[in-house]
PDB file of C-alpha atoms in Angstrom:
ATOM      1  CA  MET A  77      71.764 113.123 101.761  1.00 44.00           C
ATOM      2  CA  ARG A  78      73.751 109.927 101.451  1.00 50.00           C
ATOM      3  CA  SER A  79      72.857 106.914 102.787  1.00 55.00           C
ATOM      4  CA  ASP A  80      75.996 106.200 105.082  1.00 67.00           C
ATOM      5  CA  LEU A  81      76.400 109.211 106.654  1.00 66.00           C
ATOM      6  CA  PRO A  82      75.940 109.052 110.453  1.00 75.00           C
ATOM      7  CA  PRO A  83      72.318 110.556 111.858  1.00 81.00           C
ATOM      8  CA  GLU A  84      73.436 114.296 112.313  1.00 80.00           C
ATOM      9  CA  THR A  85      73.129 114.896 116.505  1.00 86.00           C
ATOM     10  CA  PRO A  86      73.290 118.075 118.370  1.00 87.00           C
ATOM     11  CA  ALA A  87      76.692 117.440 119.038  1.00 89.00           C
ATOM     12  CA  SER A  88      77.610 117.381 115.471  1.00 84.00           C
ATOM     13  CA  ALA A  89      76.423 119.961 114.726  1.00 83.00           C
ATOM     14  CA  GLN A  90      77.195 122.107 117.638  1.00 89.00           C
ATOM     15  CA  ALA A  91      80.957 120.849 115.776  1.00 88.00           C
ATOM     16  CA  ARG A  92      79.994 121.960 112.468  1.00 88.00           C
ATOM     17  CA  ALA A  93      79.049 125.083 113.664  1.00 89.00           C
ATOM     18  CA  GLU A  94      82.154 125.481 115.649  1.00 92.00           C
ATOM     19  CA  ALA A  95      83.987 124.838 113.074  1.00 92.00           C
ATOM     20  CA  VAL A  96      82.917 127.352 110.913  1.00 93.00           C
ATOM     21  CA  ALA A  97      81.789 129.822 113.164  1.00 93.00           C
ATOM     22  CA  ASP A  98      84.838 132.002 111.909  1.00 94.00           C
ATOM     23  CA  CYS A  99      85.198 131.772 108.608  1.00 97.00           C
ATOM     24  CA  LEU A 100      83.206 134.442 106.196  1.00 97.00           C
ATOM     25  CA  ASP A 101      81.005 135.035 103.411  1.00 97.00           C
ATOM     26  CA  ALA A 102      81.787 134.686 100.062  1.00 97.00           C
ATOM     27  CA  ALA A 103      81.435 138.411  99.152  1.00 96.00           C
ATOM     28  CA  THR A 104      83.635 139.616 102.576  1.00 97.00           C
ATOM     29  CA  PHE A 105      86.204 136.986 101.484  1.00 97.00           C
ATOM     30  CA  GLU A 106      86.181 138.530  97.992  1.00 96.00           C
ATOM     31  CA  SER A 107      86.732 142.135  99.380  1.00 95.00           C
ATOM     32  CA  LEU A 108      89.881 140.466 100.887  1.00 96.00           C
ATOM     33  CA  LEU A 109      91.346 138.365  98.157  1.00 96.00           C
ATOM     34  CA  ALA A 110      94.349 139.944  96.762  1.00 95.00           C
ATOM     35  CA  SER A 111      93.427 141.160  93.097  1.00 92.00           C
ATOM     36  CA  ASP A 112      96.671 139.559  91.928  1.00 91.00           C
ATOM     37  CA  ALA A 113      95.997 136.226  93.685  1.00 90.00           C
ATOM     38  CA  ARG A 114      92.953 136.234  91.527  1.00 90.00           C
ATOM     39  CA  GLU A 115      94.672 137.248  88.643  1.00 89.00           C
ATOM     40  CA  GLY A 116      91.340 137.853  86.585  1.00 90.00           C
ATOM     41  CA  ARG A 117      89.261 135.673  87.750  1.00 93.00           C
ATOM     42  CA  SER A 118      86.132 135.501  89.797  1.00 93.00           C
ATOM     43  CA  LEU A 119      85.805 134.482  93.334  1.00 95.00           C
ATOM     44  CA  ASP A 120      84.169 131.205  91.893  1.00 94.00           C
ATOM     45  CA  GLN A 121      86.385 131.152  88.960  1.00 95.00           C
ATOM     46  CA  CYS A 122      89.294 130.674  91.775  1.00 94.00           C
ATOM     47  CA  LEU A 123      86.942 128.571  94.042  1.00 94.00           C
ATOM     48  CA  HIS A 124      86.463 126.288  91.078  1.00 92.00           C
ATOM     49  CA  SER A 125      90.581 126.150  90.218  1.00 92.00           C
ATOM     50  CA  GLY A 126      91.488 125.560  93.443  1.00 93.00           C
ATOM     51  CA  VAL A 127      92.948 128.794  94.628  1.00 93.00           C
ATOM     52  CA  VAL A 128      90.464 128.686  97.271  1.00 96.00           C
ATOM     53  CA  PHE A 129      88.346 127.077  98.996  1.00 95.00           C
ATOM     54  CA  ALA A 130      85.244 127.371 100.916  1.00 97.00           C
ATOM     55  CA  VAL A 131      82.790 125.083 102.611  1.00 97.00           C
ATOM     56  CA  TRP A 132      79.041 123.840 102.055  1.00 95.00           C
ATOM     57  CA  VAL A 133      76.842 125.473 104.969  1.00 93.00           C
ATOM     58  CA  PRO A 134      73.317 123.194 104.359  1.00 88.00           C
ATOM     59  CA  GLU A 135      71.387 124.723 107.431  1.00 86.00           C
ATOM     60  CA  SER A 136      72.573 128.138 105.609  1.00 90.00           C
ATOM     61  CA  ARG A 137      72.557 127.715 102.021  1.00 93.00           C
ATOM     62  CA  LEU A 138      75.464 129.032 101.104  1.00 94.00           C
ATOM     63  CA  PHE A 139      79.139 128.574 101.228  1.00 96.00           C
ATOM     64  CA  VAL A 140      81.754 129.956 103.658  1.00 98.00           C
ATOM     65  CA  PHE A 141      85.085 130.731 103.160  1.00 98.00           C
ATOM     66  CA  PRO A 142      88.309 130.229 105.370  1.00 97.00           C
ATOM     67  CA  GLN A 143      89.561 133.621 106.518  1.00 96.00           C
ATOM     68  CA  TRP A 144      93.260 131.850 107.502  1.00 95.00           C
ATOM     69  CA  GLN A 145      93.306 130.262 103.837  1.00 95.00           C
ATOM     70  CA  LEU A 146      94.518 134.065 103.655  1.00 95.00           C
ATOM     71  CA  ASP A 147      98.453 136.183 104.368  1.00 93.00           C
ATOM     72  CA  SER A 148      97.601 139.157 105.665  1.00 93.00           C
ATOM     73  CA  ALA A 149      97.846 140.183 102.487  1.00 95.00           C
ATOM     74  CA  GLY A 150      94.843 139.001 100.562  1.00 95.00           C
ATOM     75  CA  ARG A 151      97.146 135.787  98.763  1.00 95.00           C
ATOM     76  CA  PRO A 152      96.346 133.208  99.681  1.00 94.00           C
ATOM     77  CA  SER A 153      98.720 130.628 101.854  1.00 93.00           C
ATOM     78  CA  THR A 154     101.150 129.025  97.560  1.00 91.00           C
ATOM     79  CA  ALA A 155     100.928 125.439  99.490  1.00 95.00           C
ATOM     80  CA  LEU A 156      97.240 125.810  99.177  1.00 96.00           C
ATOM     81  CA  SER A 157      96.521 124.409  95.788  1.00 95.00           C
ATOM     82  CA  PRO A 158      98.648 121.749  95.654  1.00 97.00           C
ATOM     83  CA  VAL A 159      97.437 120.416  99.376  1.00 97.00           C
ATOM     84  CA  LEU A 160      93.850 120.097  98.215  1.00 96.00           C
ATOM     85  CA  ALA A 161      94.514 118.801  94.378  1.00 95.00           C
ATOM     86  CA  LEU A 162      95.712 116.375  97.199  1.00 96.00           C
ATOM     87  CA  LEU A 163      93.429 116.041  99.240  1.00 95.00           C
ATOM     88  CA  ARG A 164      90.801 115.868  96.524  1.00 94.00           C
ATOM     89  CA  GLY A 165      92.853 113.499  95.172  1.00 94.00           C
ATOM     90  CA  GLN A 166      91.983 109.154  94.519  1.00 93.00           C
ATOM     91  CA  TYR A 167      94.353 109.205  98.001  1.00 92.00           C
ATOM     92  CA  GLY A 168      92.912 112.169 100.012  1.00 92.00           C
ATOM     93  CA  VAL A 169      90.098 112.491 101.749  1.00 91.00           C
ATOM     94  CA  SER A 170      86.643 111.210  98.992  1.00 87.00           C
ATOM     95  CA  GLY A 171      88.854 108.949  97.479  1.00 89.00           C
ATOM     96  CA  GLY A 172      88.421 111.787  94.578  1.00 90.00           C
ATOM     97  CA  GLU A 173      85.040 111.625  94.531  1.00 91.00           C
ATOM     98  CA  ARG A 174      83.549 115.316  94.558  1.00 89.00           C
ATOM     99  CA  THR A 175      82.820 117.179  98.243  1.00 91.00           C
ATOM    100  CA  SER A 176      81.130 119.347 100.219  1.00 93.00           C
ATOM    101  CA  GLY A 177      84.116 121.262 101.604  1.00 95.00           C
ATOM    102  CA  TRP A 178      83.952 119.809 104.690  1.00 94.00           C
ATOM    103  CA  GLU A 179      86.407 116.766 104.379  1.00 93.00           C
ATOM    104  CA  GLU A 180      88.978 119.077 103.292  1.00 96.00           C
ATOM    105  CA  LEU A 181      88.530 121.176 106.607  1.00 97.00           C
ATOM    106  CA  GLU A 182      88.242 117.935 109.073  1.00 95.00           C
ATOM    107  CA  TRP A 183      92.015 118.338 108.206  1.00 97.00           C
ATOM    108  CA  LEU A 184      93.041 121.162 107.437  1.00 97.00           C
ATOM    109  CA  ILE A 185      91.753 122.031 111.359  1.00 97.00           C
ATOM    110  CA  ALA A 186      93.141 119.120 112.792  1.00 96.00           C
ATOM    111  CA  PRO A 187      95.890 118.862 114.949  1.00 97.00           C
ATOM    112  CA  HIS A 188      98.201 116.744 112.859  1.00 97.00           C
ATOM    113  CA  ALA A 189     101.579 115.527 114.251  1.00 96.00           C
ATOM    114  CA  ARG A 190     104.205 115.825 111.724  1.00 95.00           C
ATOM    115  CA  LEU A 191     103.073 119.895 112.604  1.00 97.00           C
ATOM    116  CA  HIS A 192     103.759 119.065 116.141  1.00 96.00           C
ATOM    117  CA  GLY A 193     100.480 119.489 116.299  1.00 97.00           C
ATOM    118  CA  SER A 194      99.224 122.495 115.377  1.00 97.00           C
ATOM    119  CA  SER A 195      96.837 122.176 112.216  1.00 97.00           C
ATOM    120  CA  PRO A 196      97.247 122.288 108.946  1.00 98.00           C
ATOM    121  CA  SER A 197      95.293 125.369 108.908  1.00 97.00           C
ATOM    122  CA  GLU A 198      97.577 127.268 111.253  1.00 96.00           C
ATOM    123  CA  MET A 199     100.613 126.297 109.498  1.00 96.00           C
ATOM    124  CA  LEU A 200      99.241 127.025 105.967  1.00 95.00           C
ATOM    125  CA  VAL A 201     100.419 130.515 105.598  1.00 90.00           C
ATOM    126  CA  PHE A 202     103.494 130.567 107.679  1.00 91.00           C
ATOM    127  CA  ALA A 203     105.005 126.543 107.212  1.00 96.00           C
ATOM    128  CA  PRO A 204     103.381 126.353 103.866  1.00 96.00           C
ATOM    129  CA  ASP A 205     105.958 123.257 102.698  1.00 97.00           C
ATOM    130  CA  GLN A 206     105.682 121.999 105.896  1.00 97.00           C
ATOM    131  CA  VAL A 207     101.550 120.959 105.569  1.00 97.00           C
ATOM    132  CA  LEU A 208     102.509 120.445 101.829  1.00 97.00           C
ATOM    133  CA  GLU A 209     104.926 117.897 102.346  1.00 96.00           C
ATOM    134  CA  ALA A 210     102.056 116.476 105.494  1.00 97.00           C
ATOM    135  CA  ALA A 211      99.890 116.164 102.799  1.00 96.00           C
ATOM    136  CA  ARG A 212     101.852 114.109 101.073  1.00 95.00           C
ATOM    137  CA  GLN A 213     103.117 112.024 103.357  1.00 94.00           C
ATOM    138  CA  ASP A 214      98.939 111.080 103.878  1.00 94.00           C
ATOM    139  CA  PHE A 215      97.328 111.530 100.688  1.00 93.00           C
ATOM    140  CA  SER A 216      99.753 110.095  97.857  1.00 87.00           C
ATOM    141  CA  SER A 217      99.425 106.428  96.407  1.00 80.00           C
ATOM    142  CA  TRP A 218     102.861 104.694  98.957  1.00 69.00           C
ATOM    143  CA  SER A 219     100.327 105.846 101.728  1.00 61.00           C
ATOM    144  CA  ALA A 220      97.274 104.715 100.388  1.00 53.00           C
ATOM    145  CA  GLU A 221      97.375 101.266 102.999  1.00 57.00           C
ATOM    146  CA  ALA A 222      97.773 104.053 105.503  1.00 53.00           C
ATOM    147  CA  ARG A 223      95.006 106.551 104.259  1.00 49.00           C
ATOM    148  CA  TRP A 224      93.702 109.251 106.644  1.00 47.00           C
TER     149      TRP A 224
END
């Protein structure tokens, strides 16, 4: 465990559990992911290429996948890959360092002023351009002084 992280508390454990309560295991998520979205890739390859994302849950020792990243046909939002690239980039939620997915999830589920109080996850499928613009505003080189 990183030494710069605050100690786990019952409240933080509860908040983390609530954040992933509706997430799916890999097998269930893979069954919903449209085959044309995979382009012949495995779920693991889609995960590593940024087509989809997952969150590592240490208590369960597995990755879980938020279903809201898929539309009703099982395709990831068109904005997801570029949004993830911004979140994971040099000016992103972890300064370009590898994450367990929690950092990305936190930004994606938090209410956002540029989205009129909706969270990026709520808007991802319905207004992908607005979510991408919010991510650009938060995580571009010129926004480094006001990092999220």
